């Protein structure tokens, strides 16, 4: 282009200025050239004539010689396309155990082109399929704009008896076809439902997008969770065949066949046995259990309870079913591991402790006095231990979760230094997991409060924040990263779900590597002091986390009880006397073994009571399973009491 | 004041053929849209509006001396490249291809216009270069570059059919302006030997796409199915056709793209051999009359431009009719004036306007400058 524009001024100008007249310059043919051009022209004309002669001959052949044959074929319209969807890839756990797979299922379809009397046929089918004729009509009407040779899906996932029945009467019902297609099946029922995510029918808008280019209308795609994140990897590539059918719609011959291709398998870092134990321990409760290997960030369990029914989503939920899920007080829909935001309660004392050590606002050995009360400003802040802890140095303070000690730490540190360490531990921002809609939690500062509420910060609020009460909000995953960083010497790992992606023929397509996002701003020496304190929480006589003690392995952890409301009226009451939505959240974060930790865990139980009594046993169950499984089947029986019973697949239920 | 000689030199037969083809096109589109879905049949109306607009553009094209275009060529070319780039960024995507630029309710396909712009640029280049004894390899670098830029941009959309047409047009024009035997054989040899090399570079899915392009029976769910349904439609028309509005293949939606790429199948089914031959003869006349314009032009730019335009229309014809009759792979290329398409109508009638322009101004050279 530049080249052309460059030579333009002189040579390319064809306007010639002769006096006052503007004239067009002309380059005519030389007489010698003209002859040559005429020869070329003749050759070209011959070529054109040949091409048109070919068209003429071809039309003659198609319309006159073969005309009758094609007319017959057009009257019978016997060519059909049968699609075969590509099965979605499996999801497996870290030991290769299949968790989610595709199984064959039968569906009944209708090809309008082959139907003689659609009213009669639908009535007949409705009695065979045990569905109302109106519901079948609805499907036919919905597809009225589709070509008549395309099958319309009438009934999905038909059981084997009905298939046999239809097969028997099929010759009386031209146009009815039975199709086999892969269907999602959840081997362990609804286990880890939020992590996997449910499937839903693709909509018209998505069909046009790049992500779903191998998907056809009516197929299911990942709607959330890993099914959505890895849609492109999991989705199979549909195939099909072009067939000739007879008047009854039966296949006479196959003209072409493209076999469908399965999607890739996804191997997770998840451990199905641990996951099952975690979910069983949470039975009937609402909350989250999430565990990972602190040495690399690989997720071992990921439970948001109660689970959703993945199977139900495959058929599409009715309006009532949706309303039931949305209004359920246990809130089954959100993934509480990353979408549940709670006050951290006393688990936050880990951060206050780290900040106090790093900023040297106290000598860890220096005792303070806890009387059970901490007067500040014109208020009195209470310790959860009304009688007071007496003389408390740092180790005892964390072991017994003394509020007064940490009130004082908070006062000495100030809100901004606390916020700095909270952020250093990854709070206040998402952990950047692959799943969607991750919440970032909240680390409050005076600037934030001024902006949000238009009122200045109160010193007393710093006191509350130091023990994780107040404006602070964290997700269970964020607390897991905090305890993991304490355990592994300060590294904040990116939570990793997927070990590798493997093609159906067993080739590893992608292997995932651990990612360290950042390091916490705490020295190794101080992390050691914190780990020592957390070991005391579980193992020392007056520690609050005794319910998580294991006989074989030293566990370190921290309890937390997050107040939902600060109502003195409820303080002394039995938990069952308090309305559900005002009950405290129970927290427990833990790691084990204290020397060289291999597993870190965060448990949150919504509206249930104390962390030490409610959440710690859940963590204990998971840790116990982890270490008894590690010890192997030869280990003493008492280490293996939590054996896993595999529930049947979706077929059996 | 209109010079009388414009009228006497006007190519009335060419205009007549074009008007007849346009009318048949609208008539056929009415049938293609008729009761296909039971919904409103508006495609033929839209085609009429586009033809009206194209007619206005054609009259405008007649009003100035075509030789000025030789000077405008760089700007026309630059403009068409800009729209091609724009379509890659802000274009509308329809069934996987990003080909359309929208201005409000007006949607335009820059690749259609790019074909004409490239023809004009090539004609202008060959005119100014004016090699007498045939083009050598070095002389052909520039025209190859002129075509390559829009070619790559159109491949990116992706619109394989249109980009291949550009190469056909380039080859035709080079053969017309003359190429040295050595250069011709070198290019031919190079082309043939590079095929296996390029093939080895392609990824598996790309090979698959090329294979199903060349052998539609290997794609029984897509182009293979379309190809056989088109042959059934054409063949079932027999001698006299099934009658207007009575084509079952199109009415039952067995034909894909029956408004655009397979419009001729609809026509052949309903009008049979007699109708199809009439249509083919009209196109034959169009090509011959166009070639006459080229060869009777007294100066080179007009000859090159006219020939380029005829080559462009001719290759559309070959690829589309070849596809409908099952002689060629299934490639989405419109049949000028018969297929529905606003951009195609504008481009075709603008091109015809240029042909008429060249024809009616040939006398101006008789006196000499």
XYZ file of C-alpha atoms in Angstrom, chain A residues 3-637:
635
model
C 4.610 1.410 -2.127
C 1.657 2.394 -4.264
C 1.069 5.667 -2.441
C 4.776 6.452 -2.695
C 4.910 6.529 -6.472
C 1.651 8.327 -6.815
C 2.543 12.011 -7.382
C 3.931 11.965 -10.915
C 3.763 8.648 -12.639
C 0.318 7.750 -11.327
C -1.359 10.973 -12.218
C -3.514 10.554 -15.243
C -4.867 14.085 -15.184
C -2.873 16.287 -17.482
C -2.948 20.049 -17.324
C -2.732 21.521 -20.826
C -3.135 25.235 -20.542
C -6.425 25.847 -18.853
C -7.808 22.475 -19.961
C -7.742 19.432 -17.748
C -7.518 16.339 -19.798
C -7.194 12.628 -19.098
C -3.936 11.050 -20.113
C -4.416 7.868 -22.078
C -2.322 4.828 -22.722
C -3.739 3.107 -25.767
C -2.817 -0.310 -27.132
C 0.014 -0.640 -29.609
C -1.231 -2.183 -32.837
C 1.229 -5.078 -32.322
C -0.062 -5.646 -28.814
C -3.647 -5.643 -29.916
C -3.119 -8.776 -31.922
C -1.630 -10.556 -28.937
C -4.571 -9.491 -26.744
C -7.048 -10.735 -29.322
C -5.403 -14.135 -29.283
C -5.670 -14.279 -25.482
C -9.232 -13.128 -25.697
C -10.112 -15.978 -28.060
C -8.579 -18.543 -25.732
C -10.487 -17.105 -22.806
C -13.743 -17.237 -24.737
C -13.150 -20.881 -25.543
C -12.508 -21.580 -21.868
C -15.750 -19.859 -20.880
C -17.680 -21.833 -23.459
C -16.212 -25.089 -22.162
C -17.217 -24.237 -18.598
C -20.781 -23.439 -19.617
C -20.903 -26.603 -21.677
C -19.966 -28.548 -18.550
C -22.800 -26.851 -16.647
C -25.179 -27.711 -19.462
C -24.054 -31.330 -19.484
C -24.282 -31.609 -15.733
C -27.815 -30.169 -15.677
C -28.748 -32.602 -18.435
C -27.325 -35.481 -16.419
C -28.938 -34.521 -13.109
C -32.320 -33.375 -14.359
C -32.983 -35.462 -17.430
C -30.979 -38.680 -17.125
C -31.160 -39.018 -13.339
C -34.281 -36.883 -12.919
C -36.702 -39.702 -12.082
C -34.362 -41.173 -9.500
C -33.820 -37.844 -7.761
C -37.524 -37.078 -7.882
C -38.208 -40.338 -6.061
C -35.574 -39.540 -3.498
C -36.978 -36.085 -2.960
C -40.465 -37.513 -2.457
C -39.270 -40.034 0.091
C -36.879 -37.624 1.763
C -35.116 -40.617 3.153
C -31.825 -39.089 4.208
C -31.491 -38.396 7.908
C -28.769 -37.196 10.169
C -28.389 -38.932 13.492
C -26.264 -37.109 16.004
C -24.274 -38.840 18.677
C -23.121 -36.476 21.408
C -19.596 -36.879 22.698
C -19.545 -38.039 26.324
C -18.191 -35.574 28.863
C -14.901 -36.489 30.468
C -14.778 -38.057 33.925
C -13.780 -36.325 37.117
C -11.486 -38.437 39.309
C -9.961 -37.977 42.737
C -6.248 -38.001 43.554
C -6.171 -41.787 43.753
C -7.872 -42.271 40.388
C -11.269 -43.026 41.927
C -14.008 -41.941 39.510
C -16.288 -39.346 41.109
C -18.308 -38.052 38.179
C -18.716 -39.952 34.935
C -20.865 -40.318 31.845
C -23.127 -43.323 31.529
C -25.278 -44.289 28.546
C -28.925 -43.346 28.767
C -31.847 -43.776 26.377
C -34.011 -41.022 25.023
C -37.047 -41.165 22.788
C -37.210 -38.806 19.816
C -39.524 -38.075 16.960
C -38.784 -37.295 13.308
C -41.819 -35.405 11.999
C -40.962 -36.196 8.416
C -41.631 -39.888 9.015
C -44.785 -39.495 11.104
C -48.135 -40.428 9.506
C -50.650 -39.173 12.055
C -49.026 -37.102 14.749
C -52.112 -36.936 17.007
C -52.502 -40.671 17.125
C -48.792 -41.197 17.589
C -48.459 -38.801 20.517
C -51.468 -40.369 22.257
C -49.926 -43.777 21.826
C -46.550 -42.582 23.085
C -48.039 -40.811 26.060
C -49.461 -44.064 27.354
C -46.195 -45.928 26.729
C -44.027 -43.233 28.283
C -46.582 -42.430 30.999
C -46.500 -38.759 30.148
C -49.397 -36.454 29.333
C -50.046 -35.902 25.611
C -49.980 -32.159 26.298
C -46.400 -32.301 27.565
C -45.333 -34.200 24.438
C -47.121 -31.701 22.221
C -45.267 -28.915 23.962
C -41.931 -30.408 22.881
C -43.087 -30.783 19.271
C -44.389 -27.220 19.120
C -41.175 -25.859 20.627
C -39.215 -27.389 17.751
C -41.531 -26.287 14.951
C -38.833 -24.133 13.332
C -36.392 -26.980 13.038
C -36.038 -28.885 9.767
C -38.526 -31.755 9.625
C -35.833 -34.410 9.308
C -34.226 -33.397 12.612
C -35.211 -35.556 15.586
C -37.159 -33.842 18.369
C -36.326 -35.065 21.860
C -39.518 -36.165 23.608
C -38.366 -37.998 26.684
C -34.943 -38.318 28.257
C -33.293 -40.961 30.385
C -35.991 -43.555 29.824
C -35.659 -46.730 31.872
C -34.810 -50.052 30.250
C -38.360 -51.495 30.508
C -39.898 -48.585 28.660
C -37.170 -48.779 26.016
C -38.008 -52.449 25.488
C -41.695 -51.601 25.199
C -41.073 -48.852 22.643
C -38.704 -51.106 20.725
C -41.451 -53.730 20.542
C -44.080 -51.384 19.081
C -41.660 -49.256 17.061
C -42.690 -50.656 13.703
C -46.248 -49.494 14.376
C -45.030 -46.002 15.106
C -43.002 -44.668 12.182
C -40.982 -41.603 13.103
C -40.172 -42.707 16.633
C -36.485 -43.230 17.294
C -34.561 -44.418 20.314
C -31.274 -42.661 20.858
C -28.476 -43.611 23.172
C -26.637 -40.694 24.656
C -24.214 -40.161 27.498
C -25.611 -38.790 30.717
C -23.809 -37.325 33.730
C -23.717 -39.648 36.661
C -22.489 -38.847 40.146
C -20.842 -41.926 41.625
C -20.919 -40.685 45.226
C -24.308 -38.978 44.999
C -24.038 -35.316 45.828
C -20.540 -35.436 47.232
C -18.546 -32.228 46.673
C -21.501 -30.923 44.697
C -20.405 -27.287 44.883
C -16.903 -28.072 43.709
C -18.113 -30.085 40.725
C -20.976 -27.754 39.900
C -24.147 -28.649 38.085
C -24.902 -28.889 34.379
C -27.607 -27.048 32.512
C -28.929 -26.934 28.980
C -26.973 -24.611 26.715
C -28.827 -21.474 25.669
C -28.919 -19.806 22.257
C -26.543 -17.036 23.247
C -23.871 -19.424 24.480
C -24.183 -21.498 21.308
C -22.723 -18.592 19.354
C -19.734 -18.190 21.654
C -16.301 -19.653 21.171
C -16.305 -21.663 24.386
C -19.078 -23.965 23.241
C -18.248 -24.524 19.593
C -18.598 -28.305 19.797
C -21.942 -28.165 21.610
C -25.340 -28.529 19.954
C -28.691 -27.174 21.056
C -30.208 -29.305 23.791
C -26.902 -30.482 25.186
C -25.812 -29.871 28.746
C -22.868 -27.693 29.671
C -21.187 -26.805 32.964
C -23.137 -24.089 34.719
C -20.848 -23.563 37.721
C -17.988 -25.123 39.617
C -15.293 -27.168 37.895
C -17.782 -28.391 35.289
C -17.955 -24.809 34.059
C -14.304 -23.847 34.557
C -13.139 -26.923 32.634
C -16.057 -27.022 30.182
C -13.721 -26.852 27.191
C -11.656 -29.794 28.479
C -14.553 -31.934 29.703
C -16.862 -31.482 26.724
C -16.810 -34.306 24.220
C -16.943 -33.763 20.477
C -20.202 -34.922 19.003
C -20.295 -37.245 16.042
C -23.075 -38.713 14.014
C -23.996 -40.488 10.841
C -25.888 -39.846 7.669
C -28.358 -42.648 7.068
C -31.059 -43.647 4.664
C -34.299 -44.658 6.332
C -37.365 -46.490 5.099
C -40.939 -45.316 5.437
C -41.029 -46.442 9.056
C -37.911 -44.480 9.886
C -35.756 -47.590 10.111
C -32.155 -47.259 9.003
C -31.516 -49.033 5.699
C -27.979 -47.926 5.022
C -25.324 -45.705 6.502
C -23.582 -43.231 4.185
C -21.083 -41.752 6.546
C -20.124 -42.115 10.128
C -18.186 -39.825 12.417
C -17.641 -41.445 15.794
C -18.104 -39.142 18.787
C -15.066 -38.366 20.887
C -15.065 -38.340 24.681
C -13.961 -35.266 26.573
C -10.795 -35.220 28.634
C -10.674 -36.625 32.148
C -9.861 -34.341 35.017
C -7.819 -35.726 37.880
C -8.416 -33.724 41.031
C -6.223 -33.262 44.059
C -9.319 -34.090 46.119
C -9.404 -37.225 48.294
C -12.804 -38.897 48.031
C -12.478 -40.704 51.374
C -11.626 -37.521 53.265
C -14.391 -35.691 51.481
C -16.930 -38.299 52.484
C -15.818 -38.239 56.129
C -15.993 -34.442 56.160
C -19.501 -34.414 54.726
C -20.688 -37.152 57.062
C -19.326 -35.230 60.032
C -21.333 -32.215 58.848
C -24.536 -34.182 58.361
C -27.573 -32.064 59.059
C -25.514 -28.912 59.532
C -24.762 -25.917 57.400
C -21.201 -24.817 56.831
C -17.923 -25.627 55.133
C -15.036 -28.032 55.548
C -11.998 -27.353 53.435
C -8.595 -28.969 53.708
C -5.392 -28.795 51.755
C -1.817 -29.932 51.746
C 0.018 -26.922 53.203
C 3.179 -27.940 51.351
C 1.709 -27.227 47.932
C -1.831 -25.854 48.190
C -3.483 -28.984 46.790
C -7.082 -29.193 47.953
C -7.962 -32.412 49.832
C -11.566 -31.714 50.801
C -13.967 -29.055 49.658
C -17.343 -29.396 51.311
C -20.095 -26.825 51.378
C -22.989 -28.190 53.380
C -25.733 -29.015 52.813
C -25.030 -30.271 49.307
C -27.229 -29.574 46.339
C -28.787 -32.372 44.329
C -26.716 -32.377 41.131
C -28.912 -35.050 39.556
C -31.981 -32.829 39.889
C -30.314 -30.046 37.902
C -29.800 -32.371 34.915
C -33.535 -32.394 34.272
C -33.870 -28.688 34.964
C -35.411 -27.321 38.116
C -39.015 -26.207 38.349
C -39.860 -22.774 39.688
C -40.933 -24.317 43.005
C -37.734 -26.296 43.326
C -35.709 -23.152 42.749
C -37.744 -21.225 45.289
C -37.224 -24.049 47.783
C -33.437 -23.850 47.345
C -33.343 -20.069 47.529
C -35.483 -19.861 50.676
C -33.887 -22.764 52.552
C -32.475 -21.346 55.859
C -29.444 -23.630 55.472
C -28.657 -21.810 52.180
C -27.590 -24.809 50.082
C -26.960 -22.849 46.853
C -23.806 -20.789 47.491
C -20.452 -22.505 47.811
C -19.783 -21.495 51.435
C -16.077 -22.285 51.120
C -15.555 -19.198 48.965
C -18.900 -17.388 49.057
C -19.717 -17.622 52.749
C -18.361 -14.598 54.637
C -18.247 -14.829 58.427
C -16.607 -12.982 61.313
C -13.451 -14.990 62.032
C -13.983 -14.988 65.808
C -11.044 -16.158 67.881
C -9.305 -17.823 64.938
C -8.300 -14.257 64.144
C -6.126 -14.260 67.279
C -3.512 -16.055 65.176
C -3.127 -12.867 63.178
C -3.203 -10.585 66.216
C -0.559 -12.789 67.784
C 1.647 -12.686 64.675
C 1.318 -8.900 64.510
C 2.146 -8.495 68.210
C 5.237 -10.678 67.842
C 6.471 -9.016 64.673
C 5.847 -5.487 65.939
C 7.324 -6.414 69.329
C 4.536 -4.684 71.260
C 5.012 -7.196 74.060
C 7.573 -9.667 75.319
C 5.934 -13.074 74.782
C 7.043 -14.113 78.222
C 5.670 -11.018 79.952
C 2.383 -11.735 81.755
C -0.703 -9.552 81.721
C -3.579 -9.893 84.168
C -7.018 -11.070 83.003
C -9.821 -10.343 85.409
C -12.470 -11.320 82.939
C -13.081 -7.657 82.136
C -11.269 -5.072 80.053
C -12.451 -1.505 80.596
C -11.812 0.737 77.625
C -13.267 4.164 76.986
C -16.646 4.213 78.637
C -17.260 0.529 78.013
C -16.208 -2.718 79.567
C -15.126 -5.506 77.207
C -15.575 -8.978 78.621
C -13.454 -12.071 78.336
C -15.392 -15.198 77.336
C -14.077 -16.663 80.633
C -16.107 -14.589 83.081
C -13.938 -15.538 86.051
C -10.854 -14.341 84.180
C -7.666 -16.161 83.290
C -5.520 -14.489 85.954
C -1.893 -14.002 84.995
C -1.553 -14.648 81.245
C 1.541 -14.626 79.028
C 1.274 -15.094 75.270
C 1.376 -18.908 75.131
C -1.333 -19.298 77.757
C -3.324 -16.529 76.096
C -3.575 -18.393 72.779
C -4.024 -21.815 74.401
C -6.989 -20.598 76.438
C -8.054 -17.995 73.878
C -7.942 -15.210 76.459
C -9.863 -12.252 75.063
C -8.457 -9.699 77.511
C -4.857 -10.425 76.489
C -5.685 -9.889 72.813
C -7.796 -6.788 73.566
C -4.623 -5.298 74.963
C -2.598 -6.459 71.958
C -5.137 -4.826 69.678
C -4.955 -1.563 71.640
C -1.159 -1.553 71.442
C -1.070 -2.411 67.713
C -3.822 -0.155 66.449
C -6.221 -0.887 63.648
C -3.875 -0.124 60.755
C -1.116 -2.476 61.853
C -3.696 -5.205 62.426
C -5.075 -4.631 58.934
C -1.565 -4.813 57.479
C -0.989 -8.279 58.934
C -4.492 -9.466 58.043
C -3.806 -8.565 54.421
C -0.389 -10.141 54.670
C -2.161 -13.384 55.504
C -4.360 -13.068 52.421
C -7.494 -11.744 54.090
C -9.564 -9.042 52.417
C -8.854 -10.293 48.917
C -9.871 -13.417 46.993
C -7.499 -16.370 46.912
C -7.875 -16.282 43.113
C -9.209 -19.802 42.848
C -10.491 -20.893 39.457
C -14.090 -21.077 40.637
C -16.415 -18.189 39.980
C -17.968 -15.711 42.402
C -15.283 -15.927 45.059
C -15.868 -13.383 47.824
C -13.008 -11.273 49.110
C -14.052 -10.874 52.746
C -13.362 -7.633 54.578
C -10.414 -6.162 56.454
C -11.750 -2.969 58.048
C -9.718 0.230 58.358
C -10.655 3.780 59.436
C -10.615 4.903 55.767
C -12.944 2.088 54.818
C -15.367 2.956 57.618
C -15.385 6.654 56.773
C -16.135 5.857 53.169
C -18.703 3.198 53.903
C -20.590 4.669 56.894
C -19.433 8.327 56.843
C -18.450 8.112 60.510
C -14.976 8.067 62.035
C -13.360 4.986 63.522
C -13.922 4.323 67.239
C -10.916 3.083 69.206
C -13.158 0.470 70.800
C -13.710 -1.127 67.429
C -10.008 -1.948 67.281
C -10.457 -3.876 70.524
C -13.247 -5.980 68.984
C -11.321 -6.583 65.787
C -8.319 -7.949 67.691
C -10.439 -10.972 68.645
C -12.085 -11.304 65.233
C -15.359 -9.706 66.166
C -16.684 -6.580 64.530
C -16.504 -5.677 60.874
C -14.044 -8.413 59.884
C -15.318 -10.945 57.395
C -13.467 -14.004 56.106
C -14.295 -17.020 53.986
C -13.434 -20.535 55.160
C -10.912 -20.768 52.323
C -9.136 -17.632 53.511
C -8.834 -19.072 57.025
C -7.476 -22.280 55.510
C -4.768 -20.278 53.789
C -3.935 -18.535 57.078
C -3.492 -21.803 58.966
C -1.585 -23.344 56.038
C 0.843 -20.433 55.967
C 1.432 -20.817 59.693
C 2.018 -24.538 59.138
C 4.332 -24.356 56.111
C 6.554 -21.516 57.212
C 4.719 -18.578 55.690
C 3.858 -19.404 52.075
C 0.391 -18.465 50.781
C -0.321 -21.119 48.168
C -2.912 -20.728 45.449
C -5.522 -23.420 46.142
C -5.145 -26.082 43.468
C -7.951 -28.432 42.485
C -6.654 -30.168 39.430
C -3.636 -32.429 39.365
C -3.711 -33.095 35.643
C -5.922 -33.289 32.595
C -5.755 -36.600 30.751
C -7.095 -37.424 27.302
C -9.452 -40.437 26.877
C -6.529 -42.495 25.537
C -4.514 -41.819 28.664
C -2.162 -39.073 27.508
C -1.502 -36.315 30.025
C -2.472 -33.089 28.325
C -1.769 -30.683 31.111
C -0.043 -31.065 34.453
C -0.652 -28.374 37.066
C 2.044 -26.969 39.308
C 1.696 -25.365 42.745
C 1.749 -21.566 42.785
C 2.929 -19.474 45.734
C 1.062 -16.164 45.657
C 3.023 -14.458 48.438
C 4.756 -14.889 51.765
C 3.270 -13.735 55.052
C 5.233 -10.905 56.715
C 6.175 -13.005 59.734
C 9.575 -14.412 60.636
C 10.222 -18.141 60.946
C 10.994 -17.727 64.637
C 7.637 -16.096 65.310
C 5.765 -18.676 63.192
C 7.426 -21.319 65.368
C 6.085 -19.569 68.494
C 2.589 -19.491 66.960
C 2.723 -23.186 65.995
C 3.836 -24.007 69.515
C 0.854 -22.066 70.879
C -1.570 -23.757 68.489
C -0.237 -27.168 69.483
C -1.020 -26.165 73.039
C -4.593 -25.230 72.102
C -5.245 -28.847 71.189
C -2.948 -30.751 73.475
C -2.586 -28.826 76.752
C -4.968 -29.447 79.654
C -6.959 -26.186 79.461
C -6.674 -25.713 75.707
C -9.915 -24.844 73.917
C -9.306 -27.298 71.069
C -9.021 -30.545 73.011
C -11.823 -32.071 70.962
C -9.435 -32.358 68.025
C -6.724 -34.257 69.881
C -5.441 -37.405 68.157
C -3.575 -40.141 69.953
C -1.136 -40.839 67.138
C -0.359 -37.453 65.675
C 0.253 -34.065 67.248
C -2.356 -31.581 65.979
C -2.183 -27.807 66.206
C -5.310 -25.672 65.859
C -7.384 -22.742 66.945
C -11.011 -22.518 67.926
C -13.321 -19.654 67.115
C -16.850 -18.721 68.051
C -18.168 -15.949 65.890
C -21.012 -13.957 67.364
C -23.761 -13.193 64.923
C -25.449 -10.687 67.255
C -24.276 -9.167 70.478
C -27.377 -9.629 72.579
C -26.848 -10.026 76.313
C -30.305 -11.564 76.450
C -28.991 -14.702 74.775
C -25.697 -14.940 76.579
C -26.601 -17.329 79.355
C -29.177 -19.275 77.477
C -28.909 -22.801 76.234
C -28.157 -22.872 72.507
C -31.467 -24.452 71.630
C -33.282 -21.546 73.296
C -31.755 -19.057 70.879
C -33.401 -18.542 67.470
C -31.385 -20.298 64.731
C -30.345 -17.199 62.883
C -28.922 -15.591 66.065
C -26.798 -18.555 67.067
C -23.015 -18.264 66.903
C -20.898 -19.691 64.103
C -18.384 -22.315 65.177
C -14.849 -22.177 63.708
C -11.913 -24.514 63.891
C -8.677 -24.288 61.937
C -5.975 -26.914 62.333
C -2.867 -28.512 60.905
C -1.024 -31.751 61.562
C 1.503 -33.096 62.344
C 2.829 -30.030 64.166
C 6.334 -31.027 63.025
C 6.311 -31.082 59.186
C 2.587 -30.523 58.604
C 0.944 -32.425 55.735
C -2.626 -31.346 56.096
C -4.325 -28.111 57.049
C -8.047 -27.771 57.569
C -10.655 -25.098 58.190
C -14.116 -25.939 59.497
C -17.009 -23.553 59.798
C -20.379 -24.620 61.146
C -23.063 -21.982 60.770
C -25.280 -21.063 63.727
C -24.256 -23.999 65.856
C -22.435 -22.828 68.973
C -18.851 -23.089 70.145
C -15.909 -23.814 67.904
C -14.275 -26.117 70.438
C -17.307 -28.323 70.858
C -18.906 -28.239 67.405
C -16.263 -27.525 64.757
C -13.227 -29.206 66.335
C -14.740 -32.730 66.242
C -15.446 -32.309 62.529
C -11.814 -31.428 61.918
C -10.786 -34.350 64.094
C -12.805 -36.803 61.997
C -11.104 -35.657 58.818
C -7.607 -35.658 60.314
C -8.181 -39.096 61.819
C -9.235 -40.472 58.442
C -6.254 -38.832 56.785
C -3.716 -40.374 59.129
C -5.362 -43.798 59.395
C -5.514 -43.981 55.609
C -1.880 -42.955 55.444
C -0.954 -45.631 57.982
C -2.513 -48.139 55.602
C -4.743 -51.169 56.151
C -2.106 -52.846 58.307
C -2.354 -50.174 60.951
C -4.026 -51.016 64.262
C -7.781 -51.238 64.016
